[in-house]
């Protein structure tokens, strides 16, 4: 990404293969945040891989004998950039992704649509302008994204939603509009709601309750968004297949396919559930909303509370959810993404993406995580080295990983009492605490059930020894959200201003 002054009164930005030119005195008229280049780079990678999957699925269908004479040839993907602002994202999609048949650049604001037209010229893409939504090429329009998606005037394989703040109010329209097997790319920057500072707003927008200050808020935010999308999809007999679900900088970004399958909708209660958080210690449990069992006519039943005996005796429990409990990523696609990334040296955030995708590829498929310093702080002991704790979990016969957005996360399939036995064993190696809460003393006094071994096995990878940087520093100062564009005429409600003043 670079910016130069092409003439005193105009500014030009180059990002990837695309240029954007605008009057220098109108920089704020249409939204553009250079920080979101990583979001756009990642989207190019994930949509490019989706295009390959779609082409392959088409080929497989063709190869099935009965289909061959009925199917039209593969024509490429059709993308709706539903909240496009300057259209820079679309310009990049059409120039950097193979087989893009059509992109609709859509925005509610006149200033944004004008800027998108200028950018088409700036990128010498005038000959690609389409005269209708159905034609191949680029179609620019001023409309409410919801109206566009509910009208279903055109088919879209990919719908990209990158709104101010929350995407919640666009989800219902998007899940019914996208093609069967199509890809939704959703950004939400309303971390005040998703991240638990305003639980009431989160519940109103997403129908899910977060738990303020819980150690796993970063992942909870992603799982709340996935739950909201999956519930919207289920209403239309469709299910969600997450491809990549990440927290990045100050927002979450989800890439998920939507498939028609009424039978798969029936299983949704198994991959939806609740979190029970002790009010007195960091212990938490996760329980699905449903379970299988019973007789043939009653396969799905209400889930059961797990036995929650690893927390301080007599604790109360906070309830969070419902959240998505299924996988966050498709690991096969992530491996392909890592390979494809090596062939995309032009992406300015390539190294950051490699770190992010590598972390995601290593993540255990279990919901949520413990925060190591919080566990240690609770027991009034100095925080142990991460590798020792991971080693003790592996030596006890369980799996462990990190989480891509939280350097101190411990994600494990070990039962809670094993995690606590390990932290208690660490306490035994340290001087006794000068001061500890009565809860900490109670937790320290629990008789261990396992013998803990902190020896680091050679099979345990040490991310610090890898050349891939999983948690890079921000590349520049002010690497954060940006105010809304000034071209916005609509008056914001007091609550909107309070909750998402920046995007
Ligand atoms: C965060 S900006 C989009 C940034 C852009 N995707 C990018 O990568 O640079 C959000 C845009 O959504 C537009 N917008 C807000 N509400 C809308 C709606 N209901 N329908 C269509 N566009 C809308 C705003 O005008 C603004 O340009």
PDB file of N, CA and C and ligand atoms in Angstrom, residues 30-33 36 40 81-89 106-109 112 143-146 160-165 170 484-485 488 490 503, ligand 1:
ATOM      1  N   UNK A  30     -15.571   9.650   1.667  1.00  0.00           N
ATOM      2  CA  UNK A  30     -15.919   8.242   1.458  1.00  0.00           C
ATOM      3  C   UNK A  30     -14.965   7.405   2.313  1.00  0.00           C
ATOM      4  N   UNK A  31     -15.506   6.366   2.920  1.00  0.00           N
ATOM      5  CA  UNK A  31     -14.709   5.593   3.874  1.00  0.00           C
ATOM      6  C   UNK A  31     -13.565   4.856   3.193  1.00  0.00           C
ATOM      7  N   UNK A  32     -12.380   5.014   3.767  1.00  0.00           N
ATOM      8  CA  UNK A  32     -11.243   4.175   3.374  1.00  0.00           C
ATOM      9  C   UNK A  32     -10.319   4.069   4.579  1.00  0.00           C
ATOM     10  N   UNK A  33     -10.058   2.846   5.015  1.00  0.00           N
ATOM     11  CA  UNK A  33      -9.136   2.658   6.127  1.00  0.00           C
ATOM     12  C   UNK A  33      -7.972   1.791   5.661  1.00  0.00           C
ATOM     13  N   UNK A  36      -7.240  -1.697   7.026  1.00  0.00           N
ATOM     14  CA  UNK A  36      -8.026  -2.865   6.629  1.00  0.00           C
ATOM     15  C   UNK A  36      -7.430  -3.571   5.408  1.00  0.00           C
ATOM     16  N   UNK A  40      -8.634  -6.989   3.342  1.00  0.00           N
ATOM     17  CA  UNK A  40      -8.830  -7.135   1.886  1.00  0.00           C
ATOM     18  C   UNK A  40      -7.883  -8.189   1.308  1.00  0.00           C
ATOM     19  N   UNK A  81     -20.309  -6.917  -3.522  1.00  0.00           N
ATOM     20  CA  UNK A  81     -19.609  -6.115  -2.508  1.00  0.00           C
ATOM     21  C   UNK A  81     -20.700  -5.186  -1.959  1.00  0.00           C
ATOM     22  N   UNK A  82     -21.378  -5.683  -0.907  1.00  0.00           N
ATOM     23  CA  UNK A  82     -22.663  -5.084  -0.513  1.00  0.00           C
ATOM     24  C   UNK A  82     -22.519  -3.703   0.118  1.00  0.00           C
ATOM     25  N   UNK A  83     -21.410  -3.469   0.796  1.00  0.00           N
ATOM     26  CA  UNK A  83     -21.176  -2.167   1.464  1.00  0.00           C
ATOM     27  C   UNK A  83     -19.802  -1.696   1.030  1.00  0.00           C
ATOM     28  N   UNK A  84     -19.733  -1.226  -0.212  1.00  0.00           N
ATOM     29  CA  UNK A  84     -18.457  -1.172  -0.924  1.00  0.00           C
ATOM     30  C   UNK A  84     -17.637   0.083  -0.661  1.00  0.00           C
ATOM     31  N   UNK A  85     -18.243   1.170  -0.192  1.00  0.00           N
ATOM     32  CA  UNK A  85     -17.558   2.463  -0.049  1.00  0.00           C
ATOM     33  C   UNK A  85     -16.909   2.833  -1.391  1.00  0.00           C
ATOM     34  N   UNK A  86     -15.569   3.039  -1.412  1.00  0.00           N
ATOM     35  CA  UNK A  86     -14.903   3.500  -2.644  1.00  0.00           C
ATOM     36  C   UNK A  86     -14.864   2.431  -3.741  1.00  0.00           C
ATOM     37  N   UNK A  87     -15.194   1.194  -3.407  1.00  0.00           N
ATOM     38  CA  UNK A  87     -15.129   0.120  -4.403  1.00  0.00           C
ATOM     39  C   UNK A  87     -13.730  -0.458  -4.572  1.00  0.00           C
ATOM     40  N   UNK A  88     -12.791   0.016  -3.757  1.00  0.00           N
ATOM     41  CA  UNK A  88     -11.411  -0.448  -3.876  1.00  0.00           C
ATOM     42  C   UNK A  88     -11.322  -1.976  -3.752  1.00  0.00           C
ATOM     43  N   UNK A  89     -12.077  -2.514  -2.797  1.00  0.00           N
ATOM     44  CA  UNK A  89     -12.102  -3.960  -2.562  1.00  0.00           C
ATOM     45  C   UNK A  89     -12.517  -4.694  -3.853  1.00  0.00           C
ATOM     46  N   UNK A 106     -21.856  -2.009  -4.470  1.00  0.00           N
ATOM     47  CA  UNK A 106     -23.093  -1.411  -3.953  1.00  0.00           C
ATOM     48  C   UNK A 106     -22.803  -0.575  -2.713  1.00  0.00           C
ATOM     49  N   UNK A 107     -23.387   0.604  -2.651  1.00  0.00           N
ATOM     50  CA  UNK A 107     -23.303   1.413  -1.427  1.00  0.00           C
ATOM     51  C   UNK A 107     -24.526   2.317  -1.361  1.00  0.00           C
ATOM     52  N   UNK A 108     -24.892   2.651  -0.132  1.00  0.00           N
ATOM     53  CA  UNK A 108     -26.065   3.495   0.108  1.00  0.00           C
ATOM     54  C   UNK A 108     -25.785   4.958  -0.213  1.00  0.00           C
ATOM     55  N   UNK A 109     -24.530   5.347  -0.145  1.00  0.00           N
ATOM     56  CA  UNK A 109     -24.174   6.767  -0.234  1.00  0.00           C
ATOM     57  C   UNK A 109     -23.793   7.173  -1.657  1.00  0.00           C
ATOM     58  N   UNK A 112     -20.063   7.688  -2.244  1.00  0.00           N
ATOM     59  CA  UNK A 112     -19.306   6.441  -2.408  1.00  0.00           C
ATOM     60  C   UNK A 112     -19.449   5.920  -3.833  1.00  0.00           C
ATOM     61  N   UNK A 143     -27.768   1.631  -3.473  1.00  0.00           N
ATOM     62  CA  UNK A 143     -28.969   0.980  -2.922  1.00  0.00           C
ATOM     63  C   UNK A 143     -28.682   0.505  -1.510  1.00  0.00           C
ATOM     64  N   UNK A 144     -29.770   0.236  -0.799  1.00  0.00           N
ATOM     65  CA  UNK A 144     -29.629  -0.376   0.527  1.00  0.00           C
ATOM     66  C   UNK A 144     -29.267  -1.851   0.309  1.00  0.00           C
ATOM     67  N   UNK A 145     -28.194  -2.281   0.942  1.00  0.00           N
ATOM     68  CA  UNK A 145     -27.712  -3.659   0.740  1.00  0.00           C
ATOM     69  C   UNK A 145     -28.803  -4.682   1.048  1.00  0.00           C
ATOM     70  N   UNK A 146     -29.635  -4.385   2.051  1.00  0.00           N
ATOM     71  CA  UNK A 146     -30.688  -5.352   2.422  1.00  0.00           C
ATOM     72  C   UNK A 146     -31.687  -5.502   1.277  1.00  0.00           C
ATOM     73  N   UNK A 160     -19.899 -10.125   0.174  1.00  0.00           N
ATOM     74  CA  UNK A 160     -18.960  -9.537   1.120  1.00  0.00           C
ATOM     75  C   UNK A 160     -19.660  -8.415   1.866  1.00  0.00           C
ATOM     76  N   UNK A 161     -19.641  -8.506   3.201  1.00  0.00           N
ATOM     77  CA  UNK A 161     -20.266  -7.457   4.030  1.00  0.00           C
ATOM     78  C   UNK A 161     -19.226  -6.871   4.963  1.00  0.00           C
ATOM     79  N   UNK A 162     -18.953  -5.606   4.755  1.00  0.00           N
ATOM     80  CA  UNK A 162     -17.914  -4.924   5.534  1.00  0.00           C
ATOM     81  C   UNK A 162     -18.521  -3.611   6.039  1.00  0.00           C
ATOM     82  N   UNK A 163     -19.437  -3.716   6.993  1.00  0.00           N
ATOM     83  CA  UNK A 163     -20.223  -2.532   7.381  1.00  0.00           C
ATOM     84  C   UNK A 163     -19.515  -1.670   8.420  1.00  0.00           C
ATOM     85  N   UNK A 164     -20.124  -0.544   8.733  1.00  0.00           N
ATOM     86  CA  UNK A 164     -19.744   0.199   9.921  1.00  0.00           C
ATOM     87  C   UNK A 164     -20.253  -0.618  11.105  1.00  0.00           C
ATOM     88  N   UNK A 165     -19.407  -0.987  12.019  1.00  0.00           N
ATOM     89  CA  UNK A 165     -19.867  -1.667  13.230  1.00  0.00           C
ATOM     90  C   UNK A 165     -20.374  -3.069  12.961  1.00  0.00           C
ATOM     91  N   UNK A 170     -27.743  -7.224   8.484  1.00  0.00           N
ATOM     92  CA  UNK A 170     -27.651  -7.653   7.083  1.00  0.00           C
ATOM     93  C   UNK A 170     -27.686  -9.180   6.937  1.00  0.00           C
ATOM     94  N   UNK A 484     -16.416   7.206  10.746  1.00  0.00           N
ATOM     95  CA  UNK A 484     -17.285   7.061   9.572  1.00  0.00           C
ATOM     96  C   UNK A 484     -16.989   8.141   8.551  1.00  0.00           C
ATOM     97  N   UNK A 485     -17.340   7.851   7.292  1.00  0.00           N
ATOM     98  CA  UNK A 485     -17.147   8.841   6.238  1.00  0.00           C
ATOM     99  C   UNK A 485     -18.053  10.035   6.483  1.00  0.00           C
ATOM    100  N   UNK A 488     -21.712  10.590   4.876  1.00  0.00           N
ATOM    101  CA  UNK A 488     -22.931  10.002   5.428  1.00  0.00           C
ATOM    102  C   UNK A 488     -23.872  11.120   5.857  1.00  0.00           C
ATOM    103  N   UNK A 490     -27.185  10.492   6.850  1.00  0.00           N
ATOM    104  CA  UNK A 490     -28.133  10.000   7.839  1.00  0.00           C
ATOM    105  C   UNK A 490     -27.654  10.352   9.240  1.00  0.00           C
ATOM    106  N   UNK A 503     -14.918   2.719  13.063  1.00  0.00           N
ATOM    107  CA  UNK A 503     -14.988   1.401  12.406  1.00  0.00           C
ATOM    108  C   UNK A 503     -13.592   0.916  12.123  1.00  0.00           C
TER     109      UNK A 503
HETATM  110  C1  LIG B   1     -16.793   0.362   6.504  1.00  0.00           C
HETATM  111  S1  LIG B   1     -17.371   1.051   5.025  1.00  0.00           S
HETATM  112  C2  LIG B   1     -16.918  -0.120   3.795  1.00  0.00           C
HETATM  113  C3  LIG B   1     -15.442  -0.188   3.496  1.00  0.00           C
HETATM  114  C4  LIG B   1     -15.093  -0.971   2.276  1.00  0.00           C
HETATM  115  N1  LIG B   1     -15.721  -2.276   2.240  1.00  0.00           N
HETATM  116  C5  LIG B   1     -13.582  -1.101   2.123  1.00  0.00           C
HETATM  117  O1  LIG B   1     -13.039  -2.219   2.131  1.00  0.00           O
HETATM  118  O2  LIG B   1     -12.918  -0.067   1.995  1.00  0.00           O
HETATM  119  C6  LIG B   1     -19.102   0.823   5.142  1.00  0.00           C
HETATM  120  C7  LIG B   1     -19.875   1.346   3.968  1.00  0.00           C
HETATM  121  O3  LIG B   1     -21.212   0.863   4.090  1.00  0.00           O
HETATM  122  C8  LIG B   1     -22.086   1.837   3.532  1.00  0.00           C
HETATM  123  N2  LIG B   1     -23.433   1.535   4.030  1.00  0.00           N
HETATM  124  C9  LIG B   1     -23.945   1.746   5.271  1.00  0.00           C
HETATM  125  N3  LIG B   1     -25.209   1.263   5.354  1.00  0.00           N
HETATM  126  C10 LIG B   1     -25.502   0.715   4.151  1.00  0.00           C
HETATM  127  C11 LIG B   1     -26.632   0.019   3.618  1.00  0.00           C
HETATM  128  N4  LIG B   1     -27.719  -0.183   4.362  1.00  0.00           N
HETATM  129  N5  LIG B   1     -26.574  -0.422   2.349  1.00  0.00           N
HETATM  130  C12 LIG B   1     -25.480  -0.215   1.590  1.00  0.00           C
HETATM  131  N6  LIG B   1     -24.376   0.435   2.039  1.00  0.00           N
HETATM  132  C13 LIG B   1     -24.378   0.888   3.302  1.00  0.00           C
HETATM  133  C14 LIG B   1     -21.498   3.160   3.973  1.00  0.00           C
HETATM  134  O4  LIG B   1     -21.906   4.208   3.136  1.00  0.00           O
HETATM  135  C15 LIG B   1     -19.983   2.862   3.875  1.00  0.00           C
HETATM  136  O5  LIG B   1     -19.472   3.299   2.649  1.00  0.00           O
END
